[in-house]
Protein backbone atom coordinates (compact mmCIF):
# COMPACT_ATOMS: atom_id res chain seq x y z
CA MET A 1 0.01 0.07 -0.08
CA PRO A 2 1.32 3.61 -0.33
CA GLY A 3 3.24 4.43 2.67
CA LYS A 4 3.62 7.04 5.05
CA GLY A 5 5.17 10.46 3.79
CA ILE A 6 6.93 13.48 5.60
CA ARG A 7 5.42 15.40 8.64
CA ALA A 8 3.77 18.60 7.89
CA GLY A 9 5.28 21.80 8.98
CA GLU A 10 3.93 23.93 11.66
CA GLY A 11 1.52 26.89 10.86
CA THR A 12 2.13 30.70 11.15
CA PRO A 13 0.54 32.74 14.03
CA LEU A 14 -2.39 34.82 13.65
CA GLY A 15 -1.96 38.73 13.23
CA ILE A 16 -3.24 41.28 15.69
CA ILE A 17 -5.94 43.67 14.71
CA THR A 18 -4.89 47.19 15.90
CA ARG A 19 -7.20 49.15 18.22
CA ALA A 20 -7.80 52.10 15.71
CA ALA A 21 -9.33 49.56 13.04
CA THR A 22 -11.49 47.80 15.43
CA PRO A 23 -14.53 50.15 15.34
CA LEU A 24 -14.73 50.04 11.45
CA ILE A 25 -14.19 46.28 11.29
CA LEU A 26 -16.92 45.54 13.77
CA ALA A 27 -19.24 47.86 11.74
CA ILE A 28 -18.59 45.97 8.58
CA ALA A 29 -18.82 42.78 10.22
CA SER A 30 -22.20 43.60 11.51
CA LEU A 31 -23.59 44.72 8.29
CA CYS A 32 -22.10 41.50 6.75
CA ALA A 33 -23.77 39.24 9.49
CA LEU A 34 -27.40 41.11 8.72
CA VAL A 35 -26.91 40.47 4.96
CA ALA A 36 -25.86 36.77 5.58
CA THR A 37 -28.46 35.70 8.12
CA PRO A 38 -31.29 34.85 5.77
CA ALA A 39 -29.20 32.36 3.72
CA VAL A 40 -27.78 30.65 6.84
CA ALA A 41 -31.15 30.37 8.49
CA ALA A 42 -33.10 28.60 5.66
CA PRO A 43 -30.49 26.12 3.98
CA ASP A 44 -32.05 24.52 0.94
CA ALA A 45 -33.05 20.83 1.02
CA LEU A 46 -29.91 19.76 -0.96
CA SER A 47 -27.60 21.40 1.50
CA ALA A 48 -29.42 19.86 4.20
CA ALA A 49 -29.12 16.26 2.77
CA VAL A 50 -25.45 16.70 2.00
CA ASP A 51 -24.73 17.94 5.66
CA SER A 52 -26.74 15.23 7.19
CA ALA A 53 -25.04 12.53 5.29
CA PHE A 54 -21.49 13.67 5.49
CA ARG A 55 -20.99 15.95 8.35
CA PRO A 56 -21.48 13.46 11.01
CA LEU A 57 -18.71 11.27 9.43
CA LEU A 58 -16.10 13.95 10.17
CA VAL A 59 -16.64 13.30 13.81
CA GLN A 60 -17.15 9.46 13.71
CA TYR A 61 -14.09 8.92 11.73
CA ASP A 62 -12.00 11.91 13.16
CA ILE A 63 -11.84 13.36 9.53
CA PRO A 64 -9.81 16.72 9.43
CA GLY A 65 -11.37 17.85 6.20
CA MET A 66 -13.63 16.86 3.40
CA ALA A 67 -14.97 18.43 0.11
CA VAL A 68 -18.31 17.00 -1.37
CA ALA A 69 -19.32 18.20 -4.84
CA VAL A 70 -22.65 17.35 -6.67
CA THR A 71 -24.01 17.86 -10.07
CA VAL A 72 -27.75 17.57 -11.14
CA ASN A 73 -28.86 18.76 -14.58
CA GLY A 74 -25.51 20.45 -15.24
CA GLN A 75 -25.75 22.57 -11.91
CA GLN A 76 -22.83 22.02 -9.50
CA ARG A 77 -23.01 22.57 -5.83
CA TYR A 78 -20.03 22.47 -3.52
CA PHE A 79 -19.59 21.82 0.14
CA ASN A 80 -16.32 22.10 2.03
CA TYR A 81 -15.58 20.90 5.71
CA GLY A 82 -12.82 21.11 8.10
CA VAL A 83 -9.13 21.71 7.27
CA ALA A 84 -6.65 20.81 4.77
CA ALA A 85 -3.95 20.60 7.32
CA LYS A 86 -4.10 20.49 11.07
CA GLN A 87 -0.72 22.24 11.60
CA SER A 88 -1.69 25.34 9.78
CA GLY A 89 -5.48 25.12 10.15
CA ALA A 90 -5.96 26.20 6.36
CA PRO A 91 -9.61 25.47 5.60
CA VAL A 92 -10.62 23.09 2.89
CA THR A 93 -11.39 25.27 -0.23
CA ALA A 94 -12.20 24.73 -3.99
CA ASP A 95 -8.53 24.87 -4.58
CA THR A 96 -7.63 22.08 -2.12
CA ILE A 97 -5.92 19.13 -3.75
CA PHE A 98 -6.60 15.45 -2.41
CA GLU A 99 -4.96 12.38 -3.12
CA ILE A 100 -7.91 10.29 -4.92
CA GLY A 101 -6.20 6.86 -4.65
CA SER A 102 -7.72 4.34 -6.90
CA VAL A 103 -10.35 6.63 -8.45
CA SER A 104 -6.96 7.35 -10.53
CA LYS A 105 -7.76 4.16 -12.26
CA THR A 106 -10.48 5.82 -14.14
CA PHE A 107 -7.88 8.16 -15.81
CA THR A 108 -5.70 5.25 -16.54
CA ALA A 109 -8.45 3.46 -18.15
CA THR A 110 -9.44 6.73 -20.15
CA LEU A 111 -5.92 7.16 -21.25
CA ALA A 112 -5.84 3.45 -22.56
CA CYS A 113 -9.07 3.92 -24.42
CA TYR A 114 -7.83 7.25 -25.89
CA ALA A 115 -4.47 5.45 -27.08
CA GLN A 116 -6.82 2.86 -28.56
CA GLU A 117 -8.79 5.63 -30.54
CA LEU A 118 -5.48 6.91 -31.95
CA GLY A 119 -4.43 3.60 -33.27
CA ARG A 120 -1.49 3.15 -30.72
CA ILE A 121 -2.70 0.20 -28.78
CA SER A 122 -5.34 -2.54 -29.17
CA LEU A 123 -7.25 -3.58 -26.00
CA ALA A 124 -7.66 -6.93 -27.73
CA GLY A 125 -3.59 -7.22 -27.95
CA HIS A 126 -1.15 -8.86 -25.55
CA PRO A 127 1.53 -7.25 -23.60
CA SER A 128 4.41 -8.54 -25.51
CA ALA A 129 3.36 -6.19 -28.47
CA TYR A 130 4.27 -3.25 -26.53
CA MET A 131 6.93 -4.79 -24.08
CA PRO A 132 8.74 -7.63 -25.88
CA GLN A 133 10.38 -8.56 -22.87
CA LEU A 134 7.15 -10.36 -21.66
CA ALA A 135 6.94 -12.72 -24.79
CA GLY A 136 6.43 -16.25 -23.94
CA SER A 137 5.44 -15.34 -20.49
CA ALA A 138 2.05 -16.50 -18.75
CA ILE A 139 1.17 -12.86 -18.42
CA ASP A 140 1.29 -12.49 -22.24
CA LYS A 141 -1.58 -14.83 -22.51
CA ALA A 142 -3.78 -12.10 -21.24
CA THR A 143 -5.01 -9.03 -23.05
CA LEU A 144 -4.65 -5.56 -22.24
CA LEU A 145 -8.49 -5.64 -21.65
CA ASN A 146 -7.89 -8.35 -19.01
CA LEU A 147 -5.25 -6.27 -17.42
CA GLY A 148 -7.72 -3.40 -17.21
CA THR A 149 -10.52 -5.46 -15.82
CA TYR A 150 -8.42 -7.33 -13.30
CA THR A 151 -9.04 -10.74 -15.18
CA ALA A 152 -5.49 -11.57 -16.29
CA GLY A 153 -5.57 -14.67 -13.99
CA GLY A 154 -5.10 -13.75 -10.45
CA LEU A 155 -2.42 -10.88 -10.14
CA PRO A 156 -2.33 -9.77 -6.62
CA LEU A 157 -3.80 -6.47 -5.07
CA GLN A 158 -0.17 -5.34 -4.62
CA PHE A 159 3.41 -6.10 -5.82
CA PRO A 160 5.47 -8.06 -3.32
CA PRO A 161 7.35 -5.42 -1.17
CA GLU A 162 10.64 -6.30 -2.75
CA ILE A 163 9.35 -5.08 -6.22
CA THR A 164 10.78 -1.50 -6.03
CA ASP A 165 12.03 -0.54 -9.63
CA ASP A 166 11.14 -1.35 -13.15
CA ALA A 167 13.82 -4.04 -13.59
CA GLN A 168 12.23 -5.90 -10.78
CA MET A 169 8.73 -5.16 -12.02
CA GLN A 170 9.64 -6.88 -15.63
CA ALA A 171 11.20 -9.75 -13.69
CA TYR A 172 8.14 -10.34 -11.73
CA PHE A 173 5.84 -10.56 -14.76
CA GLN A 174 8.28 -12.76 -16.50
CA GLN A 175 7.95 -15.20 -13.53
CA TRP A 176 4.38 -14.79 -12.55
CA THR A 177 2.35 -17.87 -12.27
CA PRO A 178 -1.31 -17.26 -12.76
CA ASP A 179 -4.15 -19.13 -10.62
CA ASP A 180 -6.69 -19.41 -13.61
CA ALA A 181 -6.90 -18.82 -17.25
CA PRO A 182 -7.69 -15.23 -18.44
CA GLY A 183 -11.18 -13.94 -18.32
CA GLN A 184 -12.28 -16.56 -15.67
CA GLN A 185 -11.87 -14.65 -12.25
CA ARG A 186 -11.59 -11.09 -11.26
CA ARG A 187 -9.12 -10.16 -8.75
CA TYR A 188 -8.71 -6.48 -7.99
CA SER A 189 -5.09 -5.45 -8.57
CA ASN A 190 -2.78 -2.60 -9.03
CA PRO A 191 -0.14 -4.43 -10.83
CA SER A 192 -2.76 -5.38 -13.30
CA ILE A 193 -4.22 -2.01 -14.22
CA GLY A 194 -0.64 -0.62 -13.60
CA LEU A 195 0.73 -2.87 -16.37
CA LEU A 196 -1.94 -1.43 -18.71
CA GLY A 197 -0.96 2.18 -18.04
CA HIS A 198 2.71 1.20 -18.53
CA LEU A 199 2.19 -0.63 -21.84
CA THR A 200 0.00 2.30 -22.91
CA ALA A 201 2.74 4.81 -21.97
CA LEU A 202 5.35 2.59 -23.97
CA ALA A 203 3.24 2.25 -27.07
CA MET A 204 2.81 6.22 -27.12
CA ASN A 205 6.63 6.80 -26.52
CA SER A 206 6.09 8.77 -23.59
CA ASP A 207 6.23 8.86 -19.67
CA PHE A 208 2.67 7.75 -18.05
CA ALA A 209 2.37 10.82 -15.86
CA ASP A 210 3.20 13.23 -18.77
CA LEU A 211 0.59 11.62 -20.87
CA VAL A 212 -2.10 12.02 -18.22
CA GLN A 213 -1.04 15.59 -17.30
CA THR A 214 -0.65 16.85 -21.02
CA GLN A 215 -3.11 14.78 -22.95
CA VAL A 216 -5.83 13.58 -20.73
CA PHE A 217 -6.41 16.19 -18.01
CA PRO A 218 -6.23 19.17 -20.65
CA LYS A 219 -8.76 17.47 -23.03
CA LEU A 220 -11.10 16.84 -20.19
CA GLY A 221 -10.91 20.63 -19.01
CA LEU A 222 -9.13 19.70 -15.63
CA SER A 223 -6.61 22.60 -14.72
CA HIS A 224 -6.10 21.59 -10.91
CA SER A 225 -5.34 18.03 -11.24
CA PHE A 226 -1.76 16.35 -11.10
CA ILE A 227 0.19 13.20 -10.83
CA ARG A 228 3.11 15.44 -9.90
CA VAL A 229 1.96 18.30 -7.87
CA PRO A 230 4.11 21.36 -9.18
CA GLN A 231 5.78 23.37 -6.43
CA ALA A 232 3.62 26.42 -7.25
CA GLN A 233 0.58 24.11 -6.13
CA MET A 234 2.01 22.70 -2.95
CA ASP A 235 0.28 25.12 -0.61
CA ASP A 236 -3.00 23.72 -2.14
CA TYR A 237 -2.15 20.01 -1.47
CA ALA A 238 -3.83 18.68 1.66
CA TRP A 239 -2.00 16.60 4.36
CA GLY A 240 -3.50 13.22 4.78
CA TYR A 241 -3.70 11.78 8.16
CA ASN A 242 -3.03 8.01 8.73
CA ALA A 243 -4.60 5.58 11.30
CA SER A 244 -2.26 7.14 13.98
CA ASN A 245 -3.38 10.63 12.98
CA GLU A 246 0.27 11.38 11.38
CA PRO A 247 0.31 13.77 8.48
CA VAL A 248 1.38 11.76 5.42
CA ARG A 249 1.36 11.87 1.60
CA VAL A 250 1.59 9.09 -0.73
CA ASN A 251 5.11 7.71 -1.52
CA PRO A 252 6.48 6.79 -4.98
CA GLY A 253 6.34 3.20 -6.16
CA VAL A 254 6.21 0.81 -8.96
CA PHE A 255 2.96 1.83 -10.84
CA ALA A 256 1.91 4.22 -8.17
CA ALA A 257 1.11 6.77 -10.91
CA GLU A 258 -0.87 4.25 -12.82
CA ALA A 259 -3.03 2.86 -9.93
CA TYR A 260 -3.42 5.55 -7.47
CA GLY A 261 -1.21 8.61 -8.14
CA VAL A 262 -3.89 11.30 -9.26
CA LYS A 263 -4.24 14.32 -6.79
CA SER A 264 -7.26 16.66 -7.83
CA SER A 265 -9.65 19.20 -6.34
CA ALA A 266 -13.26 18.79 -5.94
CA PRO A 267 -14.40 21.05 -8.82
CA ASP A 268 -12.04 19.18 -11.24
CA MET A 269 -13.34 16.02 -10.15
CA LEU A 270 -16.85 17.12 -10.49
CA ARG A 271 -15.84 18.35 -14.08
CA PHE A 272 -14.78 14.80 -14.93
CA VAL A 273 -17.88 13.29 -13.63
CA GLU A 274 -19.72 15.71 -15.66
CA ALA A 275 -17.67 14.83 -18.84
CA ASN A 276 -18.53 11.20 -18.29
CA ILE A 277 -22.36 12.26 -17.92
CA SER A 278 -22.42 14.30 -21.16
CA PRO A 279 -19.20 13.56 -23.10
CA GLU A 280 -20.56 15.57 -26.06
CA GLY A 281 -18.55 18.44 -25.70
CA LEU A 282 -15.06 16.82 -25.59
CA PRO A 283 -12.71 16.57 -28.56
CA ALA A 284 -13.87 13.56 -30.72
CA SER A 285 -11.10 10.95 -29.84
CA MET A 286 -11.53 11.85 -26.14
CA ARG A 287 -15.29 11.65 -26.38
CA ARG A 288 -15.09 8.23 -27.75
CA ALA A 289 -12.47 7.27 -25.10
CA VAL A 290 -14.72 8.17 -22.40
CA GLN A 291 -17.66 6.46 -23.81
CA ALA A 292 -15.39 3.33 -24.15
CA THR A 293 -14.89 3.28 -20.46
CA HIS A 294 -18.57 2.76 -19.84
CA LEU A 295 -18.73 -0.55 -21.64
CA GLY A 296 -19.17 -3.32 -19.24
CA TYR A 297 -17.03 -6.41 -19.75
CA PHE A 298 -17.44 -8.96 -16.80
CA ASN A 299 -20.32 -9.49 -14.50
CA VAL A 300 -19.48 -10.11 -10.86
CA ALA A 301 -22.97 -10.71 -8.95
CA ASP A 302 -24.72 -7.17 -9.36
CA MET A 303 -21.69 -5.33 -10.44
CA VAL A 304 -20.43 -5.02 -13.82
CA GLN A 305 -16.72 -4.52 -14.21
CA GLY A 306 -15.70 -2.09 -17.06
CA LEU A 307 -12.28 -0.23 -17.62
CA GLY A 308 -11.85 1.94 -14.39
CA TRP A 309 -15.37 2.42 -13.61
CA GLU A 310 -17.54 -0.36 -11.92
CA GLN A 311 -21.30 -0.15 -12.89
CA TYR A 312 -24.65 -1.18 -11.64
CA SER A 313 -28.44 -1.45 -13.29
CA TYR A 314 -30.01 1.75 -11.91
CA PRO A 315 -31.88 2.16 -9.59
CA VAL A 316 -29.68 0.50 -7.38
CA THR A 317 -30.17 -0.38 -3.63
CA LEU A 318 -27.71 0.52 -0.99
CA ASP A 319 -27.07 -3.05 -0.24
CA GLN A 320 -26.10 -3.81 -4.02
CA LEU A 321 -23.49 -0.98 -3.83
CA LEU A 322 -22.05 -2.03 -0.46
CA ALA A 323 -21.99 -5.66 -1.68
CA GLY A 324 -20.11 -4.54 -4.94
CA ASN A 325 -17.64 -2.58 -3.00
CA SER A 326 -17.18 -4.92 -0.07
CA ASN A 327 -13.91 -6.63 0.86
CA THR A 328 -15.19 -9.90 -0.62
CA ILE A 329 -15.03 -8.18 -3.96
CA ALA A 330 -11.92 -5.94 -3.39
CA MET A 331 -9.70 -8.41 -1.72
CA GLN A 332 -10.53 -11.91 -3.00
CA PRO A 333 -10.75 -13.59 -6.58
CA ASN A 334 -14.48 -13.93 -7.72
CA PRO A 335 -15.73 -15.93 -10.67
CA VAL A 336 -16.86 -13.76 -13.52
CA THR A 337 -19.43 -13.95 -16.44
CA LEU A 338 -18.42 -12.31 -19.63
CA VAL A 339 -20.71 -9.56 -21.14
CA ALA A 340 -18.84 -8.90 -24.16
CA GLY A 341 -18.29 -5.14 -23.91
CA VAL A 342 -21.40 -4.09 -24.66
CA PRO A 343 -23.01 -0.48 -24.32
CA PRO A 344 -25.12 -0.02 -20.95
CA SER A 345 -28.55 -1.11 -21.31
CA GLY A 346 -30.82 0.87 -19.48
CA PRO A 347 -29.89 3.57 -16.82
CA ARG A 348 -26.55 2.62 -14.95
CA LEU A 349 -24.79 4.01 -11.87
CA PHE A 350 -20.98 4.05 -12.32
CA ASN A 351 -18.81 4.21 -9.23
CA LYS A 352 -15.31 4.00 -8.04
CA THR A 353 -13.70 4.22 -4.58
CA GLY A 354 -10.15 5.28 -3.84
CA SER A 355 -7.89 5.44 -0.81
CA THR A 356 -4.15 6.07 0.11
CA ASP A 357 -2.53 5.87 3.62
CA GLY A 358 -4.17 9.34 4.41
CA PHE A 359 -6.86 9.99 2.08
CA GLY A 360 -10.27 8.54 1.08
CA ALA A 361 -12.35 9.14 -2.09
CA TYR A 362 -15.58 8.22 -3.68
CA ALA A 363 -17.21 9.24 -7.24
CA ALA A 364 -20.53 8.03 -8.65
CA PHE A 365 -22.77 9.18 -11.45
CA VAL A 366 -25.93 8.23 -13.47
CA PRO A 367 -25.68 9.63 -16.96
CA ASP A 368 -29.50 8.97 -17.66
CA LYS A 369 -30.60 11.03 -14.56
CA ARG A 370 -27.60 13.79 -15.07
CA ILE A 371 -26.57 13.33 -11.41
CA GLY A 372 -23.13 12.87 -9.74
CA ILE A 373 -21.42 13.13 -6.59
CA VAL A 374 -17.62 13.30 -5.63
CA MET A 375 -16.28 13.09 -2.21
CA LEU A 376 -12.77 13.79 -1.06
CA ALA A 377 -11.33 13.53 2.35
CA ASN A 378 -7.93 13.71 4.10
CA LYS A 379 -8.43 10.70 6.02
CA ASN A 380 -8.97 6.94 4.86
CA PHE A 381 -12.13 5.81 6.46
CA PRO A 382 -14.50 2.74 5.38
CA ASN A 383 -16.03 2.64 1.94
CA ALA A 384 -19.12 1.57 3.39
CA ALA A 385 -19.55 4.79 5.21
CA ARG A 386 -18.64 6.87 2.05
CA ILE A 387 -21.11 4.96 -0.18
CA THR A 388 -23.95 5.00 2.36
CA ALA A 389 -23.54 8.95 2.59
CA ALA A 390 -23.26 9.19 -1.02
CA HIS A 391 -26.19 7.15 -1.85
CA ALA A 392 -28.42 8.97 0.42
CA VAL A 393 -27.42 12.21 -1.46
CA LEU A 394 -27.92 10.62 -4.94
CA GLU A 395 -31.47 9.82 -3.77
CA LYS A 396 -32.01 13.42 -3.29
CA LEU A 397 -30.39 14.35 -6.41
CA ALA A 398 -32.48 11.86 -8.32
CA ALA A 399 -35.58 13.36 -7.09
CA GLU A 400 -34.55 16.92 -7.84
CA SER A 401 -33.63 15.76 -11.52
CA ARG A 402 -37.17 14.82 -12.43
């Protein structure tokens, strides 16, 4: 799993208001309070729904800060709670950058589908077409589609801890022994989708992080999303907090960028959700790439595994969502049924969870209803709590979209 980062620095002391300025400031504050009072006194139903669903989680799970963003019929709403860093007390804002963990896999899938649209890869192809060193290995019997849907034959959740560089990664795949034939079981795996991202970058003669930051993010209209957060944006980068409440950020690792490396803000993530709800305004190749990530390939009970996104027939019950995001699905191999990459039939809910050592994220949307939600937090807390809260808000959004 992504490890601990360095400790955060201490905040700066507050300034002092001079006596001469106090009367004027108090007068202005009183006027502002009078103007703001009606909005505070009568919050709308959506605000109440978001507050009642998410605010208690901050106390229950000791979460320092959280951003929730929702969209309904193309209208966006943002809700920020708590602090981005305990040390400074800086509040969560629209600019706060969170680690989104495995929600990053949806960007890896989008890049792979984009590369296929450009003719640089084929999801039906095999790894050795792009990494000849894997010719003759067991992993080469899988397709790139198998890698992207965790159905290559039983790749593990994580690399063994001794795999720390590309040479060791290559040797690992050359020597890997599958548990099953490709397409028979789904076993959620960072090395699996990570290899898809790596092969895509090789096929495009570029670095994976550079491709996402220069090709995917701009074409999706995302300006505050990064794999490598630039120095100029570091003040916006929240600190995550691990189980011991130590301030941490994600560490580098083999396929970290491909599997869990994106950092983003709530407004950018909501733009990404809206691009998935209504991709018509995207450049043609990116539009088709986004639409390709909505194809379903393998059934696992009520969940259909696509590339990056996991989907369900809509309406979907909370119990179905919880089952599809349970440890049984995430941590164990599960038999699958092929559904042949067909477009969604009827309304679907798409979702993805994500975590690093100090952050938790969730994104879900229903294109037919034109509703979606994003939750970003600087604490890793149970998926069940995230999904339960988001489901309650989505039910409210669905009612408003009618």
